[in-house]
Coordinates of C-alpha atoms in Angstrom, one line a residue:
M1 CA -100.6 35.9 310.5
D2 CA -100.4 32.1 310.5
I3 CA -96.8 31.1 311.0
V4 CA -97.5 27.4 310.2
K5 CA -99.1 28.3 306.9
A6 CA -96.1 30.5 306.0
A7 CA -93.8 27.6 306.6
Q8 CA -96.0 25.2 304.7
Y9 CA -96.0 27.5 301.7
Y10 CA -92.3 27.1 301.5
T11 CA -92.5 23.4 302.1
N12 CA -95.0 23.1 299.2
R13 CA -92.5 25.0 297.0
I14 CA -89.6 22.9 298.1
A15 CA -91.3 19.6 297.4
G16 CA -93.5 20.6 294.5
D17 CA -91.6 23.1 292.3
V18 CA -89.4 20.3 290.9
S19 CA -91.4 17.7 288.9
G20 CA -90.5 14.0 288.8
M21 CA -89.1 11.5 291.2
K22 CA -86.6 13.2 293.6
V23 CA -84.6 13.0 296.7
L24 CA -84.8 15.6 299.5
L25 CA -81.7 16.3 301.4
L26 CA -81.9 18.3 304.7
D27 CA -79.4 19.3 307.3
R28 CA -79.5 19.0 311.1
E29 CA -81.6 22.1 311.6
T30 CA -83.9 22.0 308.6
T31 CA -85.0 18.5 309.3
P32 CA -87.2 19.4 312.3
I33 CA -88.3 22.7 310.5
I34 CA -89.8 20.6 307.8
S35 CA -91.1 17.8 310.0
L36 CA -93.1 20.3 312.1
V37 CA -95.3 21.4 309.2
S38 CA -95.3 18.5 306.8
T39 CA -95.8 14.7 306.7
Q40 CA -94.3 11.8 304.9
S41 CA -97.4 11.2 303.0
F42 CA -97.4 14.8 301.7
L43 CA -93.8 14.5 300.5
L44 CA -94.7 11.1 298.8
S45 CA -97.6 12.8 297.0
K46 CA -95.0 15.3 295.6
E47 CA -92.8 12.4 294.3
V48 CA -90.2 12.7 297.1
Y49 CA -89.3 9.1 297.5
L50 CA -86.3 9.5 299.8
V51 CA -85.5 11.9 302.6
D52 CA -82.0 12.0 304.0
R53 CA -79.4 14.1 305.8
I54 CA -76.8 16.0 303.6
E55 CA -74.2 15.1 306.3
N56 CA -74.6 11.4 305.6
R57 CA -71.8 10.4 303.3
Q58 CA -73.0 6.8 303.0
R59 CA -75.8 7.5 300.5
D60 CA -76.1 5.5 297.3
V61 CA -75.5 7.0 293.9
M62 CA -78.8 7.4 292.0
R63 CA -78.1 9.5 289.0
H64 CA -81.6 8.9 287.6
L65 CA -83.1 11.0 290.5
K66 CA -83.2 14.7 290.9
C67 CA -82.0 16.2 294.2
V68 CA -83.7 18.9 296.2
C69 CA -81.5 20.4 299.0
F70 CA -83.0 22.5 301.8
V71 CA -80.3 23.7 304.3
R72 CA -79.5 26.6 306.5
P73 CA -76.8 28.9 305.1
T74 CA -74.3 28.0 307.7
D75 CA -70.6 27.2 307.1
A76 CA -71.2 23.5 308.0
S77 CA -74.1 23.1 305.6
M78 CA -72.3 25.0 302.9
Q79 CA -69.3 22.7 303.3
A80 CA -71.6 19.7 303.1
L81 CA -73.0 21.0 299.8
V82 CA -69.6 21.6 298.5
D83 CA -68.6 18.1 299.2
E84 CA -71.8 16.8 297.6
L85 CA -71.2 18.8 294.4
R86 CA -67.6 17.6 294.1
S87 CA -68.9 14.0 294.0
P88 CA -72.6 14.3 292.9
R89 CA -74.7 11.3 293.5
Y90 CA -77.8 12.5 291.7
G91 CA -78.6 13.9 288.2
D92 CA -79.7 17.4 288.9
Y93 CA -79.5 19.6 292.0
Y94 CA -82.0 22.3 293.2
I95 CA -80.6 24.1 296.2
Y96 CA -82.9 26.0 298.5
V97 CA -81.6 27.8 301.6
S98 CA -83.7 28.9 304.5
N99 CA -82.4 32.4 304.9
I100 CA -80.5 35.2 303.1
L101 CA -77.6 33.7 301.2
K102 CA -74.3 35.6 301.2
K103 CA -72.7 36.4 297.8
S104 CA -69.5 34.5 298.9
M105 CA -71.5 31.4 299.5
V106 CA -73.1 31.5 296.0
E107 CA -69.6 31.9 294.5
L108 CA -68.3 28.9 296.6
L109 CA -71.1 26.7 295.3
A110 CA -70.4 27.9 291.7
E111 CA -66.7 27.1 292.0
N112 CA -67.3 23.6 293.1
D113 CA -70.1 22.7 290.6
E114 CA -67.6 21.3 288.1
S115 CA -70.1 18.7 286.9
E116 CA -72.6 21.5 286.2
V117 CA -75.4 19.7 288.0
V118 CA -76.9 22.7 289.9
R119 CA -80.0 23.8 288.1
E120 CA -81.4 26.4 290.7
V121 CA -80.4 28.2 293.8
Q122 CA -83.2 30.0 295.8
E123 CA -83.9 31.5 299.2
F124 CA -87.0 30.2 301.0
Y125 CA -87.4 31.9 304.3
A126 CA -88.4 29.0 306.5
D127 CA -85.7 29.5 309.1
F128 CA -87.8 29.0 312.2
Y129 CA -89.6 26.2 314.1
A130 CA -93.4 26.7 313.7
A131 CA -94.8 25.1 316.8
T132 CA -98.4 26.4 316.4
P133 CA -100.0 29.0 314.1
H134 CA -99.1 31.7 316.5
L135 CA -96.0 30.4 318.2
F136 CA -92.5 29.8 316.8
H137 CA -89.0 29.5 318.1
M138 CA -85.4 29.4 316.8
G139 CA -84.4 26.0 318.3
L140 CA -81.9 27.6 320.7
T141 CA -80.7 25.4 323.5
P142 CA -78.1 26.1 326.2
A143 CA -76.0 23.3 324.6
T144 CA -75.9 24.8 321.1
H145 CA -76.5 28.5 321.7
P146 CA -76.1 29.8 325.3
L147 CA -78.2 32.9 325.6
F148 CA -75.9 35.0 327.8
G149 CA -72.4 36.2 327.3
E150 CA -70.8 38.3 330.1
G151 CA -73.2 39.6 332.6
H152 CA -76.6 40.4 331.1
S153 CA -75.4 40.6 327.6
W154 CA -76.0 38.5 324.5
N155 CA -73.9 35.6 323.5
P156 CA -72.9 36.5 319.9
G157 CA -74.0 33.2 318.4
A158 CA -77.5 33.3 320.1
L159 CA -77.9 37.0 319.0
S160 CA -77.0 36.2 315.4
R161 CA -79.3 33.2 315.2
T162 CA -82.2 35.2 316.8
V163 CA -81.8 38.0 314.3
Q164 CA -81.6 35.6 311.4
G165 CA -84.8 33.7 312.6
L166 CA -86.8 36.9 313.2
G167 CA -85.7 38.2 309.8
A168 CA -86.9 35.0 308.2
V169 CA -90.3 35.2 310.0
L170 CA -90.8 38.8 308.8
L171 CA -89.9 37.9 305.2
A172 CA -92.2 34.8 305.3
L173 CA -95.1 36.9 306.7
K174 CA -94.2 39.8 304.3
R175 CA -94.0 42.3 307.2
R176 CA -91.8 45.2 308.0
P177 CA -92.7 46.1 311.6
N178 CA -92.2 49.0 313.9
I179 CA -90.0 47.7 316.6
R180 CA -90.6 48.4 320.3
Y181 CA -88.4 47.2 323.2
E182 CA -88.6 47.4 327.0
R183 CA -86.7 50.5 328.0
N184 CA -84.8 48.9 330.9
S185 CA -83.4 46.0 328.8
A186 CA -80.1 46.4 327.1
M187 CA -80.5 43.0 325.4
A188 CA -83.9 44.0 324.0
L189 CA -82.4 47.2 322.7
K190 CA -79.5 45.3 321.1
L191 CA -81.8 42.8 319.4
G192 CA -84.0 45.7 318.1
Q193 CA -81.0 47.5 316.7
E194 CA -79.6 44.4 314.9
L195 CA -82.9 43.6 313.4
E196 CA -83.5 47.2 312.3
Y197 CA -80.1 47.2 310.7
L198 CA -80.9 43.9 308.8
M199 CA -84.1 45.4 307.4
A200 CA -82.3 48.5 306.3
H201 CA -79.3 46.6 304.8
E202 CA -81.7 44.2 303.0
G203 CA -84.1 46.9 302.0
S204 CA -85.0 45.3 298.7
L205 CA -86.3 42.2 300.5
F206 CA -88.1 44.1 303.3
G207 CA -89.9 46.6 301.0
G208 CA -87.6 49.6 301.0
R209 CA -85.7 51.6 303.5
G210 CA -88.6 53.6 304.9
Q211 CA -90.5 53.1 308.1
G212 CA -92.5 50.1 309.1
D213 CA -95.6 49.0 307.3
G214 CA -97.8 50.9 309.8
Q215 CA -99.7 47.8 310.8
T216 CA -97.2 45.5 312.4
Q217 CA -95.7 46.0 315.8
L218 CA -92.8 43.9 317.0
L219 CA -92.5 43.9 320.8
I220 CA -89.2 42.8 322.2
L221 CA -89.7 41.7 325.9
D222 CA -87.2 40.8 328.5
R223 CA -88.2 37.9 330.7
K224 CA -86.7 39.6 333.8
N225 CA -89.7 42.0 333.8
D226 CA -92.1 39.0 334.4
P227 CA -90.1 36.1 336.0
V228 CA -93.3 34.8 337.7
T229 CA -95.2 33.3 334.7
P230 CA -92.7 30.5 333.8
L231 CA -92.3 29.6 337.5
L232 CA -96.0 28.6 337.8
T233 CA -97.6 25.2 337.0
H234 CA -99.8 25.7 334.0
W235 CA -103.0 23.7 333.5
T236 CA -103.8 23.8 329.8
Y237 CA -103.3 20.6 327.8
H238 CA -100.5 21.8 325.6
A239 CA -98.6 23.4 328.5
M240 CA -98.9 20.3 330.7
L241 CA -97.6 18.1 327.9
D242 CA -94.6 20.3 327.4
E243 CA -93.9 20.7 331.1
L244 CA -94.5 17.1 332.3
L245 CA -93.7 14.9 329.3
G246 CA -91.6 17.1 327.1
V247 CA -92.6 18.2 323.6
V248 CA -89.5 18.3 321.3
H249 CA -90.2 19.5 317.7
G250 CA -93.9 18.5 318.1
R251 CA -93.0 15.0 319.3
I252 CA -93.4 13.3 322.7
D253 CA -91.2 10.4 323.8
L254 CA -93.4 7.7 325.4
S255 CA -90.6 5.3 326.4
Q256 CA -90.9 6.5 330.0
V257 CA -94.7 6.1 330.2
A258 CA -95.7 3.1 332.2
D259 CA -98.5 1.8 330.1
F260 CA -97.4 2.7 326.6
R261 CA -97.7 0.1 323.8
A262 CA -94.3 -1.1 322.7
E263 CA -95.0 -0.3 319.0
V264 CA -95.7 3.4 319.9
K265 CA -92.5 4.8 321.2
E266 CA -93.2 8.3 320.1
V267 CA -96.3 10.4 319.2
M268 CA -96.7 13.5 317.1
L269 CA -98.8 16.6 318.0
S270 CA -100.1 18.2 314.9
Q271 CA -103.1 20.6 314.7
D272 CA -103.4 19.8 310.9
Q273 CA -103.6 16.0 311.5
D274 CA -105.2 15.8 314.9
S275 CA -108.6 17.4 315.4
F276 CA -108.8 16.5 319.1
F277 CA -105.5 18.3 319.8
R278 CA -106.5 21.3 317.7
Q279 CA -109.8 21.7 319.7
S280 CA -108.4 20.8 323.1
Q281 CA -104.9 22.2 323.4
F282 CA -105.9 25.3 325.3
L283 CA -108.5 23.5 327.6
N284 CA -107.7 23.4 331.3
F285 CA -107.2 20.0 332.9
G286 CA -110.7 19.8 334.3
D287 CA -112.4 20.5 331.0
L288 CA -110.0 18.2 329.3
G289 CA -111.3 15.1 331.1
A290 CA -114.8 15.9 329.9
S291 CA -113.6 16.5 326.4
I292 CA -111.7 13.2 326.0
K293 CA -114.7 11.3 327.6
E294 CA -117.1 12.8 325.0
F295 CA -114.6 11.9 322.2
V296 CA -114.3 8.3 323.5
D297 CA -118.1 8.0 323.9
S298 CA -118.6 9.0 320.3
Y299 CA -116.3 6.2 319.1
Q300 CA -117.8 3.7 321.6
S301 CA -121.3 4.3 320.2
K302 CA -119.9 3.4 316.7
T303 CA -118.7 0.1 318.0
Q304 CA -122.0 -0.5 319.7
S305 CA -120.3 -1.1 323.0
H306 CA -122.1 -0.5 326.3
D307 CA -119.1 -0.8 328.6
K308 CA -119.4 1.8 331.4
I309 CA -116.8 4.5 331.1
E310 CA -116.3 6.6 334.2
S311 CA -112.6 7.3 334.5
I312 CA -109.3 7.6 332.6
S313 CA -108.6 4.0 333.6
D314 CA -111.9 2.8 332.1
M315 CA -111.0 4.6 328.9
K316 CA -107.7 3.0 328.6
R317 CA -109.2 -0.5 329.2
F318 CA -111.7 0.2 326.5
V319 CA -109.1 1.3 324.0
E320 CA -106.9 -1.7 324.6
A321 CA -109.9 -4.1 324.3
Y322 CA -110.8 -3.0 320.8
P323 CA -108.1 -3.4 318.2
E324 CA -110.4 -2.1 315.5
F325 CA -111.1 0.9 317.6
R326 CA -107.5 1.5 318.1
K327 CA -106.7 1.2 314.4
L328 CA -109.5 3.6 313.4
S329 CA -109.0 6.1 316.1
G330 CA -105.2 6.4 316.6
N331 CA -105.6 10.1 317.8
V332 CA -108.1 9.3 320.5
S333 CA -106.0 6.3 321.6
K334 CA -103.0 8.6 321.8
H335 CA -104.7 11.3 323.8
V336 CA -106.2 8.7 326.2
T337 CA -102.7 7.5 326.9
L338 CA -101.3 11.1 327.3
I339 CA -104.1 12.3 329.6
G340 CA -103.8 9.2 331.7
E341 CA -100.1 9.8 332.1
L342 CA -100.7 13.5 332.9
S343 CA -103.3 12.4 335.5
R344 CA -100.8 10.0 337.1
L345 CA -98.0 12.6 337.2
V346 CA -100.3 15.3 338.7
S347 CA -101.2 12.9 341.5
Q348 CA -97.7 11.4 342.0
R349 CA -96.1 14.8 342.2
H350 CA -98.8 16.4 344.3
L351 CA -99.1 19.2 341.7
L352 CA -102.4 20.5 342.9
A353 CA -101.0 21.4 346.3
V354 CA -97.9 22.9 344.7
S355 CA -99.9 24.9 342.3
E356 CA -102.2 26.3 344.9
L357 CA -99.2 27.6 346.9
E358 CA -97.6 29.0 343.7
Q359 CA -100.8 30.9 342.8
S360 CA -101.0 32.3 346.4
L361 CA -97.4 33.5 346.2
A362 CA -98.0 35.0 342.8
C363 CA -101.3 36.8 343.5
N364 CA -101.8 37.4 347.2
E365 CA -100.0 39.4 349.8
Q366 CA -100.0 37.4 353.1
H367 CA -96.4 37.1 354.3
G368 CA -96.9 35.1 357.5
A369 CA -99.2 32.5 355.9
D370 CA -96.9 32.2 352.9
V371 CA -93.7 31.6 355.0
K372 CA -95.5 28.9 356.9
A373 CA -96.8 27.2 353.8
V374 CA -93.4 27.2 352.0
R375 CA -91.7 25.8 355.1
A376 CA -94.3 23.0 355.2
L377 CA -93.9 22.3 351.5
I378 CA -90.1 22.0 351.8
G379 CA -90.5 19.6 354.7
D380 CA -92.8 17.4 352.7
A381 CA -90.7 14.5 351.4
K382 CA -93.3 13.7 348.7
I383 CA -92.7 17.0 346.8
R384 CA -90.0 17.1 344.1
A385 CA -87.0 19.3 344.7
E386 CA -87.6 21.4 341.6
N387 CA -91.1 22.3 342.8
K388 CA -89.7 23.2 346.3
V389 CA -87.1 25.5 344.7
R390 CA -89.7 27.2 342.4
C391 CA -91.9 28.1 345.5
V392 CA -88.9 29.5 347.3
V393 CA -88.0 31.6 344.2
L394 CA -91.5 32.9 344.0
Y395 CA -91.4 33.7 347.7
A396 CA -88.0 35.4 347.3
L397 CA -89.3 37.6 344.4
R398 CA -92.5 38.7 346.1
Y399 CA -91.1 39.4 349.5
E400 CA -87.6 40.6 348.5
R401 CA -88.1 43.9 350.2
A402 CA -90.5 42.8 352.9
P403 CA -89.6 43.2 356.6
G404 CA -88.8 39.8 358.1
N405 CA -87.8 38.4 354.7
A406 CA -87.1 34.7 355.3
T407 CA -85.3 33.8 352.0
D408 CA -82.0 32.8 353.6
E409 CA -83.8 30.6 356.1
L410 CA -85.8 28.9 353.4
K411 CA -82.6 28.3 351.4
R412 CA -81.0 26.7 354.4
Q413 CA -84.1 24.5 354.8
L414 CA -83.8 23.4 351.1
S415 CA -80.2 22.4 351.7
A416 CA -81.1 20.5 354.9
S417 CA -83.9 18.6 353.0
G418 CA -81.4 17.3 350.5
V419 CA -81.9 19.7 347.6
D420 CA -78.8 19.9 345.3
A421 CA -76.6 23.0 346.0
D422 CA -76.8 24.1 342.3
M423 CA -80.6 24.1 342.5
V424 CA -80.6 26.1 345.8
A425 CA -78.2 28.6 344.1
M426 CA -80.9 29.3 341.5
V427 CA -82.8 31.3 344.1
D428 CA -80.0 33.9 344.1
V429 CA -79.5 33.6 340.3
V430 CA -83.1 34.6 339.7
L431 CA -83.0 37.5 342.1
R432 CA -79.9 38.9 340.5
Y433 CA -81.4 38.6 337.1
A434 CA -85.0 39.6 337.8
G435 CA -85.1 41.0 341.3
A436 CA -86.9 44.3 342.2
R437 CA -83.9 46.4 341.1
E438 CA -83.9 44.9 337.6
R439 CA -87.7 44.9 336.9
Q440 CA -89.4 48.0 335.6
S441 CA -92.9 47.4 336.8
D442 CA -94.6 46.4 340.0
I443 CA -95.7 42.9 339.0
F444 CA -96.8 41.9 342.5
Q445 CA -98.5 45.3 343.1
N446 CA -96.9 45.5 346.6
E447 CA -94.3 48.3 346.3
N448 CA -96.4 51.2 347.4
I449 CA -99.6 52.0 349.2
F450 CA -101.6 52.6 346.1
S451 CA -100.6 49.3 344.4
R452 CA -101.1 47.4 347.6
G453 CA -104.7 48.7 347.8
K454 CA -105.4 47.7 344.2
N455 CA -104.0 44.2 344.9
M456 CA -106.2 44.0 348.1
F457 CA -109.5 44.9 346.3
R458 CA -108.6 42.5 343.4
G459 CA -108.2 39.7 346.0
L460 CA -111.6 40.5 347.5
Q461 CA -113.3 39.8 344.2
G462 CA -112.4 36.2 344.5
T463 CA -111.7 33.7 341.7
E464 CA -113.4 30.8 340.1
N465 CA -110.3 28.6 340.1
V466 CA -107.5 28.8 342.7
Y467 CA -105.1 27.2 340.3
T468 CA -105.5 29.8 337.5
Q469 CA -105.6 33.1 339.4
H470 CA -102.5 34.6 337.8
T471 CA -102.7 36.7 334.7
P472 CA -99.3 37.0 332.8
A473 CA -98.0 40.6 332.5
L474 CA -98.1 40.1 328.7
G475 CA -101.9 39.8 328.8
E476 CA -102.3 43.2 330.4
M477 CA -99.6 44.8 328.2
L478 CA -101.3 43.6 325.0
E479 CA -104.7 44.8 326.3
Q480 CA -103.3 48.3 326.8
L481 CA -101.7 48.4 323.4
V482 CA -105.0 47.3 321.7
R483 CA -106.6 50.2 323.6
G484 CA -103.9 52.6 322.3
R485 CA -102.3 53.0 325.6
Q486 CA -98.5 52.7 325.3
G487 CA -96.9 52.2 328.7
A488 CA -94.0 54.5 329.8
H489 CA -91.7 51.5 329.8
W490 CA -91.8 51.2 326.0
Q491 CA -89.5 52.9 323.6
E492 CA -90.2 52.8 319.9
R493 CA -87.5 52.6 317.3
L494 CA -88.3 54.2 314.0

């Protein structure tokens, strides 16, 4: 199940089904959906000579061109289509929507097509953002779709968008899954019920009203059952880029990077177009340095250069010194810049020290030493405020029920060190959302004598890397499911 290939199939249909020169109109949400899985050169190869936003009312009239529209079936996009059809700028219109189209919307389009320019209306289920072949999201942000309503319940807008997106993913992959949710999560149950209703209501699209296809399992997890994993510093290439530089719809803004070239304000990460990223995205930071050096060395040998390369700085000087090298190896140049910036940020923010403490808090039970280490970290002026807060949150989660719990003292120390009051309040916010009373599993293995013993013996085995000791709860959960062991905390909906 490759989610990128599923999205590319629809992109190929959108750009290629209509022959001849054409314009492609997208809306605010379908623009990044397309850009994540396609390129401008591909669109040009399909005779798409202009890409624009349907909300743009300043477009020129070009009646000799055909128009392909790909939009989400939202009220705003439907209104933009209606406005377009009332005053058509192009000869013929082919309308593709990214999800299930309501009958009322079809009628609305028909009523306003007075010029009879619409030739086709189809549903192409690319209503998700395909970040990698195995990772997608719905583009939800706190600004556009706040996740929570009152208490620990869904915000209706976020729930609706999530159901629509998951429905589109299942239709794109041609799957009808059995749905499992975590028993202690009302939000997971609600999402499962809504998705089950969608599949039953649209039975003709999902392959009948019977049970799942027998091969696909959809697991709905609640983050409160594993609050630790996102609080840790992660050391794989893709994770570091996202955490430290920010990856938005596959793009990284380089305007804040100290040594970036003025003509390169933004870079794109694409597994299809970038072989180095495809091969290296899951490498840890230590292996990444060796990988990029090997890549640079291979290009250096082609230029018959014998400059000595021993560090990231040497690599950057080499790249800048050879315009031909830079032109022929844009991807290598890009990754030398990115890795150099990551290296700078790791050093500047003292992330190795922060990560070592995070891993200790996540994996080892040593209360006295941990309190002392967290106090020292808070008192270090070189550590960023958010990293101090993350370590206090990890401490509060692990030792929430421990005798001599020092969470209140650590919060006071955070405030005294100048950390913003809203950030300090996040400690209590996380405890309310994902504290011991809310979680359904002993993620720290410290709640009874048996789990403490298991944790102790695991610690005695040692680890190869102190920065990657933690294993996400999802990893163990999937391993159990593969072995046919369904945990007691799962409830299957048929």
